[in-house]
XYZ file of C-alpha atoms in Angstrom:
559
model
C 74.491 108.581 94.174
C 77.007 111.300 94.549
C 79.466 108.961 94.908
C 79.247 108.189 91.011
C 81.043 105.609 89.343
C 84.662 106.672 87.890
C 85.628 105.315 84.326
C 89.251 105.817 83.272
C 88.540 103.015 80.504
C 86.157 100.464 79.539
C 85.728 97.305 82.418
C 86.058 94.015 81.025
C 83.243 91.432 81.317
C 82.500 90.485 84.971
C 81.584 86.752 86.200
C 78.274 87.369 87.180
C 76.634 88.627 83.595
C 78.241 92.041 82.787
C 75.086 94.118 83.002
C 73.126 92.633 86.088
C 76.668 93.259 88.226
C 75.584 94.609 91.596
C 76.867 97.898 90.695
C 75.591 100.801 93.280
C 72.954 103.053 91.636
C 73.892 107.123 91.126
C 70.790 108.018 93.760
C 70.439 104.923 96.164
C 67.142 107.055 97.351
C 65.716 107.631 94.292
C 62.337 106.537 92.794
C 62.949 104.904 89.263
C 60.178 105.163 87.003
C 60.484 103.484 83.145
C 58.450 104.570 80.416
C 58.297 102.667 77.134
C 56.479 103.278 73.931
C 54.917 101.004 71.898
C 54.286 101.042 67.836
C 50.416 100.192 68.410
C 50.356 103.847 70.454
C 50.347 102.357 73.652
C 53.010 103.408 76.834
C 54.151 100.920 79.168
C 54.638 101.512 82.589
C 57.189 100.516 84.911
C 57.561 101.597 88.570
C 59.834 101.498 91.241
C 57.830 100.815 94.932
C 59.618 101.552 98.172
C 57.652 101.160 101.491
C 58.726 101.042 104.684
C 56.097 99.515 107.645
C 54.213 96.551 108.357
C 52.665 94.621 105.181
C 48.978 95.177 106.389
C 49.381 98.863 106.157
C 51.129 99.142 102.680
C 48.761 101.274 99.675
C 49.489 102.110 96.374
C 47.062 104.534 94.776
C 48.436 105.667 91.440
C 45.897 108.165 89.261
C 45.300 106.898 85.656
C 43.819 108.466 82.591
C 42.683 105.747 81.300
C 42.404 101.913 82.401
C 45.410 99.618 81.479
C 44.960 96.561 79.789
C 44.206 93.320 82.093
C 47.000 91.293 80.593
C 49.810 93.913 80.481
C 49.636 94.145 84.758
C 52.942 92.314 86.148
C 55.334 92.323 88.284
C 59.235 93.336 86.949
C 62.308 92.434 88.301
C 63.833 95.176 90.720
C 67.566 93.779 89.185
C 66.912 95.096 85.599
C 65.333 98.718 86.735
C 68.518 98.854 88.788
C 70.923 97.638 86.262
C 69.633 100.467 83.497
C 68.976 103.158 86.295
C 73.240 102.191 86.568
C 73.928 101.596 82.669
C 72.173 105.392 81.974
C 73.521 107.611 84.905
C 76.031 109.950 85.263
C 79.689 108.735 84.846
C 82.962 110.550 85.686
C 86.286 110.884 83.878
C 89.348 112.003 86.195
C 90.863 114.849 84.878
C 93.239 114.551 82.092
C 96.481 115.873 83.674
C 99.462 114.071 84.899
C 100.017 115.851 87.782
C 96.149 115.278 88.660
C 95.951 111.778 90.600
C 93.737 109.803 92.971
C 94.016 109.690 96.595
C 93.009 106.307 95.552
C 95.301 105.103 93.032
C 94.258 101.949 93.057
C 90.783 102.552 92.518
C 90.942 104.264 89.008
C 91.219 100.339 87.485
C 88.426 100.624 85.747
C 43.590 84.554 91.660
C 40.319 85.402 90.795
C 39.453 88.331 88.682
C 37.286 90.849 87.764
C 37.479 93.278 84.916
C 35.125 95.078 81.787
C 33.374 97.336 84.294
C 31.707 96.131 86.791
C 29.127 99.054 88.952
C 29.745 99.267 93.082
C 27.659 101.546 93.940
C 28.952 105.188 92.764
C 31.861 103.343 92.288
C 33.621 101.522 88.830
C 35.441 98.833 89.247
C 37.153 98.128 85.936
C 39.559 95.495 86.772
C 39.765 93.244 90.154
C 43.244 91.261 89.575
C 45.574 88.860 91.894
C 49.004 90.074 90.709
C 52.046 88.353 91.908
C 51.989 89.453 95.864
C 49.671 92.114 94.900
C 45.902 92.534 95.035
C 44.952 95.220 92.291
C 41.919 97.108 91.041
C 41.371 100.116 88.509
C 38.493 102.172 90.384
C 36.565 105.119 88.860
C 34.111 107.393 90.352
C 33.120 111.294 89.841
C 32.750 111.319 94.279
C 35.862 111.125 95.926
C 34.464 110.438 98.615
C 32.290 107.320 97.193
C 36.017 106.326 95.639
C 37.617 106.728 99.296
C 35.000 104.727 101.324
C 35.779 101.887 98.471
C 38.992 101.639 99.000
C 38.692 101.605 102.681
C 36.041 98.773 102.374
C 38.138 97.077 100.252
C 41.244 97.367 102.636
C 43.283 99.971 100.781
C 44.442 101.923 103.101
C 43.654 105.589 102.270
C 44.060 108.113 105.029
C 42.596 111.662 105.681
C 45.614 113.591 103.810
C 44.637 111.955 101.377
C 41.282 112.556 100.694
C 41.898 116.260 99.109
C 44.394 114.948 96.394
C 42.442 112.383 95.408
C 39.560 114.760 94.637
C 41.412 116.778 92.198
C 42.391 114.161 90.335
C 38.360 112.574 90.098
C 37.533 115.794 89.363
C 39.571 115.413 86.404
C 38.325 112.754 85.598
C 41.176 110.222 86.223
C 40.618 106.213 86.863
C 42.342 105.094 90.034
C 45.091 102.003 89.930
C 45.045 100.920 94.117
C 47.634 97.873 94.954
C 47.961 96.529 98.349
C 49.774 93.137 99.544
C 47.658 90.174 99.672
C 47.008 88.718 102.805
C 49.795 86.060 102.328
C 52.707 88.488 101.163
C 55.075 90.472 103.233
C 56.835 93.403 102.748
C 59.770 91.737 101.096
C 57.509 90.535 98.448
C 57.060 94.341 97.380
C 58.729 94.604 93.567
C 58.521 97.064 91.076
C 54.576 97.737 88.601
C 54.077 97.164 85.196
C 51.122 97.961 83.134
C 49.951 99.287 79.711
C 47.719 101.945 78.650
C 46.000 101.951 75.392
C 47.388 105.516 74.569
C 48.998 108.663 75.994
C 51.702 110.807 77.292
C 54.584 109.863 79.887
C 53.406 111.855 82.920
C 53.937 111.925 86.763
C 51.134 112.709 88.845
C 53.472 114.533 91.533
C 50.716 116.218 93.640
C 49.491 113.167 95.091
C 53.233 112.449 95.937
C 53.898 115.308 97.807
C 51.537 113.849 100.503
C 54.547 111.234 101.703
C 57.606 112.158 100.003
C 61.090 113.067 101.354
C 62.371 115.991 100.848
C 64.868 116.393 98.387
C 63.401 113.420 96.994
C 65.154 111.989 93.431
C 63.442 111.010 90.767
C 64.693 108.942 88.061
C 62.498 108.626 84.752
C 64.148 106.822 82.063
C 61.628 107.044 78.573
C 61.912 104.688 75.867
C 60.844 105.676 72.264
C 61.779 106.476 68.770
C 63.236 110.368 69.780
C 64.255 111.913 72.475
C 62.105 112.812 75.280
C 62.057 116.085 77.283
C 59.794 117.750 80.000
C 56.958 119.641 77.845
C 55.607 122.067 80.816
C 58.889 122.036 83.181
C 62.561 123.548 82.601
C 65.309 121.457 80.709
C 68.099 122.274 83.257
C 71.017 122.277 81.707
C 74.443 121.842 83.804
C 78.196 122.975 83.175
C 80.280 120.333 83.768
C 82.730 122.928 84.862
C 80.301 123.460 88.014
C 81.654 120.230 89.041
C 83.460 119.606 92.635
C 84.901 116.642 93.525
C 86.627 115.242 96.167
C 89.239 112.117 95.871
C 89.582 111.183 99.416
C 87.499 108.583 99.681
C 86.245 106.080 97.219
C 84.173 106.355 94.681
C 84.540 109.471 94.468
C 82.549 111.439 95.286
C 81.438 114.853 93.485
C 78.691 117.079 93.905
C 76.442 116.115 90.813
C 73.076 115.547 93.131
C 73.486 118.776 94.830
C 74.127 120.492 91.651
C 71.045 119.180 89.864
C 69.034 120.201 93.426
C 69.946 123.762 93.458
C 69.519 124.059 89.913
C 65.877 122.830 90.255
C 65.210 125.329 92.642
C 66.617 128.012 91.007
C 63.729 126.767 88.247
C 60.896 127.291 90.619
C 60.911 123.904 91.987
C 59.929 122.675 88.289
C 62.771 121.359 86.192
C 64.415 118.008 85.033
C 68.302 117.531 84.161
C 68.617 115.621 80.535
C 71.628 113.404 81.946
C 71.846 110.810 79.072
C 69.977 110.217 75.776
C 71.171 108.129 72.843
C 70.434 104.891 71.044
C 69.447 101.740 73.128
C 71.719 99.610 70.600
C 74.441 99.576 72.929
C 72.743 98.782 76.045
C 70.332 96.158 74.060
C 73.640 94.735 72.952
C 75.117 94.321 76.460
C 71.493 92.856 77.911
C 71.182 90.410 75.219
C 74.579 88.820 75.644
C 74.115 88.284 79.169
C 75.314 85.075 79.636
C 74.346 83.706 82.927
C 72.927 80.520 85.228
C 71.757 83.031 87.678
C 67.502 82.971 87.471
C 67.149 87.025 88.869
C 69.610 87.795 86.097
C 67.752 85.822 83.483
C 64.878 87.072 84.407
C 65.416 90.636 84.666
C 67.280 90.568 81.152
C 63.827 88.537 79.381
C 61.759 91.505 81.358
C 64.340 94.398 79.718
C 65.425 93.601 76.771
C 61.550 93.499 74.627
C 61.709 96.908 75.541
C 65.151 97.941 74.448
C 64.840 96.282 71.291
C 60.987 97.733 70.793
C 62.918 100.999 70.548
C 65.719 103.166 68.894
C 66.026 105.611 71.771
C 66.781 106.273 75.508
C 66.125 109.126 77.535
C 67.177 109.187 81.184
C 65.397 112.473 83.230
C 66.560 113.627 86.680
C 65.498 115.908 89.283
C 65.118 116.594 93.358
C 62.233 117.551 94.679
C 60.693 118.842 98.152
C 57.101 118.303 98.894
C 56.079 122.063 98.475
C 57.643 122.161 95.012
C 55.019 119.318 93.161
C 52.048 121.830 92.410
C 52.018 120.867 88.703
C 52.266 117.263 87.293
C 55.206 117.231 84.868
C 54.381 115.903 81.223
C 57.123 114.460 79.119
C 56.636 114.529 74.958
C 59.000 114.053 71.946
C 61.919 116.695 71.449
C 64.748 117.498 68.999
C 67.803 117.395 70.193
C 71.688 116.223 69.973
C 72.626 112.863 71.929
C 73.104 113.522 75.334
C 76.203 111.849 76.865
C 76.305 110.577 80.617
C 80.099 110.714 80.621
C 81.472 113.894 82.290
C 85.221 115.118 82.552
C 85.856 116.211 86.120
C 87.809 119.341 85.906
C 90.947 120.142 87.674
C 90.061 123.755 88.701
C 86.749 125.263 90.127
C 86.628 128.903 91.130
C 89.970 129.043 90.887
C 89.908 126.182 93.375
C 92.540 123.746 92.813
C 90.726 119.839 93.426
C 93.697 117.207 93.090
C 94.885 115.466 95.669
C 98.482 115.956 95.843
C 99.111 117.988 92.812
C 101.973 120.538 92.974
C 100.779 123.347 95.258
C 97.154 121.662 95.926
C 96.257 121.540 99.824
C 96.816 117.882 100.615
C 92.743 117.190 101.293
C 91.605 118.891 98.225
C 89.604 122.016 98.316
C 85.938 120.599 98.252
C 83.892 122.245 101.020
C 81.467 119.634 102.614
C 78.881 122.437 101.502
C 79.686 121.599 98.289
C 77.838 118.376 98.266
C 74.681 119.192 100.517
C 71.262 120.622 99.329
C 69.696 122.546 102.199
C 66.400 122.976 100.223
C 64.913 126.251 98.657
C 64.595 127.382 101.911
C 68.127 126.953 103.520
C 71.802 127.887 103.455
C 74.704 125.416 104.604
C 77.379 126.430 106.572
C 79.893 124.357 107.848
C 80.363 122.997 111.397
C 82.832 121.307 113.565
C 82.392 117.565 113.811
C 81.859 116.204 117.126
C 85.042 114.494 118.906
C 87.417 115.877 116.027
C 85.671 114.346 113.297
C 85.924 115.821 110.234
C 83.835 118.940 109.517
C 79.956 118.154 108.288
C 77.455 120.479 106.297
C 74.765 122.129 108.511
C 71.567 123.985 107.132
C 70.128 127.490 108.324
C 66.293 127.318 107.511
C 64.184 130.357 106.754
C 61.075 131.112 108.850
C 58.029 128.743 107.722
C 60.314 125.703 107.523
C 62.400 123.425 109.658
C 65.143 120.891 109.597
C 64.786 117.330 108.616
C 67.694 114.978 108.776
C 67.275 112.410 106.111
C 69.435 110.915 103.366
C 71.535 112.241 101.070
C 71.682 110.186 97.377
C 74.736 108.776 99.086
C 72.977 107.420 101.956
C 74.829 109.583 104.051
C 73.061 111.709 106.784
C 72.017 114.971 105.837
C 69.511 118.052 106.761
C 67.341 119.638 104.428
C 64.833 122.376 105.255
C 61.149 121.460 104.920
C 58.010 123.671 104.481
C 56.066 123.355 107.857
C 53.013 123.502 105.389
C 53.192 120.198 103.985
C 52.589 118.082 107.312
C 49.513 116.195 106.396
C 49.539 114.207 109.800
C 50.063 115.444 113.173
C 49.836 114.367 117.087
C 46.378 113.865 117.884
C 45.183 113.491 114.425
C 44.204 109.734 113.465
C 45.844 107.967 110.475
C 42.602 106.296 109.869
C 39.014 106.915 110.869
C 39.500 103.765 113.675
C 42.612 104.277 114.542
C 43.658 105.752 117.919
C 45.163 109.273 117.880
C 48.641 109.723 116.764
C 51.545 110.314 119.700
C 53.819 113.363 119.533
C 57.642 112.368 118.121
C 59.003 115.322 119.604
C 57.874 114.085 123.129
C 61.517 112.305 123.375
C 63.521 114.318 121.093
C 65.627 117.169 121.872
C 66.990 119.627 119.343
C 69.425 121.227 121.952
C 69.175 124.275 124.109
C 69.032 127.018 120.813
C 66.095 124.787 118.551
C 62.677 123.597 119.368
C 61.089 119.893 118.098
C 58.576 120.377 115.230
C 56.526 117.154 114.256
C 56.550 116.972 110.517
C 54.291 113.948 108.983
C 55.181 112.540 112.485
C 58.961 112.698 112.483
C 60.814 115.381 114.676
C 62.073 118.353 113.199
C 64.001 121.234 114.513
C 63.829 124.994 114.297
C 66.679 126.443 114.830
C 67.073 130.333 116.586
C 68.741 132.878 114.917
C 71.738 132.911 114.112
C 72.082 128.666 114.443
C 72.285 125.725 111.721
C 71.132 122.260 112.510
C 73.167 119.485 111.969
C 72.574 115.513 111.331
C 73.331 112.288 112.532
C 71.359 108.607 112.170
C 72.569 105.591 114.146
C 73.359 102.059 113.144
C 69.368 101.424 114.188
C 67.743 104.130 111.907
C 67.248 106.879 114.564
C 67.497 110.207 113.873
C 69.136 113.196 115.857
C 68.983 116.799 114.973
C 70.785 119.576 116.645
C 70.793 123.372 116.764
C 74.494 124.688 116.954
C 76.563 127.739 115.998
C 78.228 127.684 112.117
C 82.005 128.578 111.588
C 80.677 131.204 109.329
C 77.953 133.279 110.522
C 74.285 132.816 109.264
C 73.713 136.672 106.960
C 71.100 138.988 109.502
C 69.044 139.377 105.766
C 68.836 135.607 105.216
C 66.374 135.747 107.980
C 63.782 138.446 105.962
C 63.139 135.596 103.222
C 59.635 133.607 103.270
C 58.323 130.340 101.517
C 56.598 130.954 98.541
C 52.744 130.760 98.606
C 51.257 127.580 97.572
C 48.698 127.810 94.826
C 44.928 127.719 95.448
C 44.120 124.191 93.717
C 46.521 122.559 95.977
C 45.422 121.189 99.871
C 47.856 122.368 102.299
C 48.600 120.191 105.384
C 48.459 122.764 108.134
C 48.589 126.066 108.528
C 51.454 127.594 109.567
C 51.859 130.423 112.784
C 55.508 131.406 111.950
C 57.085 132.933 115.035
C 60.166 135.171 114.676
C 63.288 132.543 114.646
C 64.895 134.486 117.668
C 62.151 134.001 120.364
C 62.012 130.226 119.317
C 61.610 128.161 122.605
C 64.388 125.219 123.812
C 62.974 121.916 123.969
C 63.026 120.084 126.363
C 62.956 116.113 126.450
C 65.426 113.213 127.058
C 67.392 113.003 123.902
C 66.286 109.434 122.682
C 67.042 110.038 119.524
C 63.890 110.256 116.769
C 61.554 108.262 114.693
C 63.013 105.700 112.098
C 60.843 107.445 109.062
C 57.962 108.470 108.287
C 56.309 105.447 106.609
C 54.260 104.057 109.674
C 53.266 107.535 110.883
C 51.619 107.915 107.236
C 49.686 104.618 107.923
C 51.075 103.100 104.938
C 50.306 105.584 102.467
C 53.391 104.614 100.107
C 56.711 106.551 100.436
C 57.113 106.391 96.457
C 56.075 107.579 93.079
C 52.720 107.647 91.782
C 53.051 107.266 88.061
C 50.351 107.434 85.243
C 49.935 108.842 81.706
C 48.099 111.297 80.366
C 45.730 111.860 77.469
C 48.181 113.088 74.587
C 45.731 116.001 73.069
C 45.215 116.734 69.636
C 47.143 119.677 67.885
């Protein structure tokens, strides 16, 4: 969340069990994933889910190297993921000058089963398993397609898009965990995975993920072990808490830490994590273990947590953002040396000569953050600034190079936001069908207008705009979840060269969605339609295909 938490000294104990305190997470959009390692060799896995649709059309498919033991598959309590996601993330110091002071001031106080291998056909099915709400099996099969029709028979629901990503990971070789809700379960049922696997590497399978994710997606991993833990083929992005903006007029308060760590991952190619806390679990074991409470979530979720804390000296919590066209290459996470990594970061008073307190001697009396300060347009945008409607204050807009087009979405906030998306990672489009039975798919844009200077995209059916030349689009989302994009002129014009820059190319081993015509942004058509606002999400336009992580672990390899 960029809206952090602010520590000006340690809080004392609350009522409801000091750890398990509903305390906001740093990205409220974030998928958490928790890796812990065990003395026999093993890794245990645990996994945030987040799905959005009807319970019938949720699917899990998560690729595996090798096939977790039966007894280690259970559910885990969403509290405790949440309450160590909050323990480990980034916390804020105000600056330590007297003439430095909050808008705020009063706000710095502190069933049956199957398992063993069983042949279907040119399919394995290692384990068949009844799992809380979940019905689970660990599949196998050198055909993807033999694996797909499974699944379909077996009412996972695995659509066309994808078909291709599941073939490169059969092809090397991987075991398949599928989960979908039993027939009894709803959607509110959904909680976070566990398993085990008998040996391995911490490692996220992110080209399967770029099929349904957000972009600017966060991802949290937080790795338990005996050392620190750092990404083995991706960039440790390291960040100068002197790049840090902040702004004290509203509360928390809010800096620009998420953007910081997005543009930094770009700037790495797309591949990179931020190292924003690694220490000794002591502490945190200490304050799970004397959680005192009658509440049964909290007791629950500190007997899930605190095995694993005490299994292990060390904590490493990962972050990054990521856009679909940036997971080409699943990151792997090993042992590393390194010095302990604080989460605790001293907001400083000056930035580019920028003076940030609120009511300081000769500070403007709203601070000097820029609301561009805190947005992430993507690799492929630029923010400007723009008027807010009805003399609202003024919002962050986003300029999108050719081959891409706005999305408004959330920001780790949960504020609306735009961020520029690659038009070549729509894996479902208006006539295509989600499923082979399924009727075609409706156009989004058919009721959504981008204003007279953009034109309605579909991405992964959800409207999009392309903006002309020259124009940024800007975001809103109602209290129901709609979505409105428009095209409108910046305060600051949108550089003529900006215009010359193109998406990267995508590499060969990884299925596009469609292929992309790129017209020249100036001759881009107005839409037309009635301005009904857009589609909620994209979950039920995926058919169900989960909007979150897909986790596994791979083979460590001998030196």
């Amino acid at each position: 969340m960029a809206a952090a938490g602010l520590t000006t000294a340690p809080r004392p104990a609350e009522a409801c069990g000091g750890f398990f305190c509903g305390r906001q997470p740093v990205d409220q959009t974030a998928e958490r994933i928790l890796f812990a390692t065990n003395q026999d060799g093993s890794v245990t896995m645990v996994t945030q889910i987040q799905y959005a649709g009807a319970a019938p059309d949720f699917a899990w498919v998560v690729p595996l190297a090798e096939v977790p033991a039966v007894d280690s598959l259970a559910v885990f309590p969403q509290l405790a993921l949440t309450a160590l996601d909050t323990a480990t993330g980034p916390q804020f110091q105000w600056p330590n000058d007297p003439n430095c002071y909050p808008a705020f001031p009063e706000a710095t106080a502190g069933g049956g089963s199957t398992s063993g291998g069983v042949d279907d056909g040119d399919v394995t099915v290692h384990i068949r398993e009844e799992v809380g709400p979940y019905d689970v099996a660990v599949v196998e099969s050198t055909d993807p397609a033999a694996l797909i029709d499974w699944l379909r028979t077996n009412n996972f629901r695995v659509n066309d898009a994808m078909a291709p990503y599941i073939g490169i990971y059969t092809s090397e070789g991987m075991k398949f965990l599928a989960l979908r809700l039993k027939p009894d379960a709803e959607v509110t049922d959904i909680q976070p995975f566990r398993f085990t696997l008998p040996s391995g590497s911490p490692s996220i399978p992110i080209r399967l993920t770029a099929i349904a994710a957000e972009p600017e997606m966060g991802i949290t991993v937080m790795i338990l072990g005996d050392r620190r833990y750092g990404p083995a083929n991706w960039t440790d992005v390291e960040i100068d808490d002197n790049q840090i903006v902040w702004s004290a007029n509203q509360w928390p308060v809010q800096t620009n830490w998420t953007a910081l760590v997005a543009r930094s991952v770009d700037e790495a190619g797309g591949r990179g994590f931020v190292t924003e806390m690694s220490g000794p679990t002591i502490g945190i074991a200490d304050q799970v273990r004397n959680t005192m409470s009658s509440d049964e979530q909290q007791v629950a979720a500190r007997d899930a947590l605190l095995p694993l804390l005490e299994g292990n000296t060390t904590i490493t919590r990962l972050y990054t953002r990521l856009s679909p066209e940036e997971m080409t290459v699943d990151p792997i996470f090993r042992r590393t040396d390194g010095p302990v990594v604080s989460n605790t970061h001293l907001l400083p008073r000056y930035v580019d000569d920028r003076d940030l307190c609120v009511g300081a001697p000769g500070a403007e009396a709203a601070g000097a953050a820029s609301p561009c300060d805190f947005a992430a347009c993507g690799a492929g945008g630029l923010c400007r600034v723009v008027e807010g409607a009805d003399g609202a204050q003024p919002v962050a807009a986003c300029a999108c190079v050719p081959g891409t087009t706005a999305r408004t979405t959330f920001d780790p906030s949960g504020r609306p936001t735009v961020t520029c998306q690659d038009l070549r990672m729509s894996f479902l489009n208006p006539g295509d069908r989600a499923l082979p039975d399924a009727p075609p798919l409706a156009d989004p844009c058919a009721t959504f207008d981008c204003g007279a200077n953009g034109e309605c995209v579909p991405m992964n059916m959800t409207p999009t705009c392309r903006c002309s030349t020259g124009y940024v689009a800007v975001g809103a989302i109602a209290a129901d979840g709609s979505r409105a994009t428009t095209c409108v002129l910046p305060d600051e014009p949108v550089p003529a060269s900006f215009y010359d820059r193109r998406v990267p190319q995508l590499p060969d081993s990884l299925p596009g969605g469609r292929p992309v015509d790129v017209p020249p942004p100036a001759v881009v058509a107005a839409s037309g339609g009635c301005n009904a606002g857009g589609h909620a999400g994209s979950a039920v336009g995926l058919s169900g295909a989960l909007l979150g992580l897909l986790v596994a672990v791979r083979r460590r390899r001998r030196s």
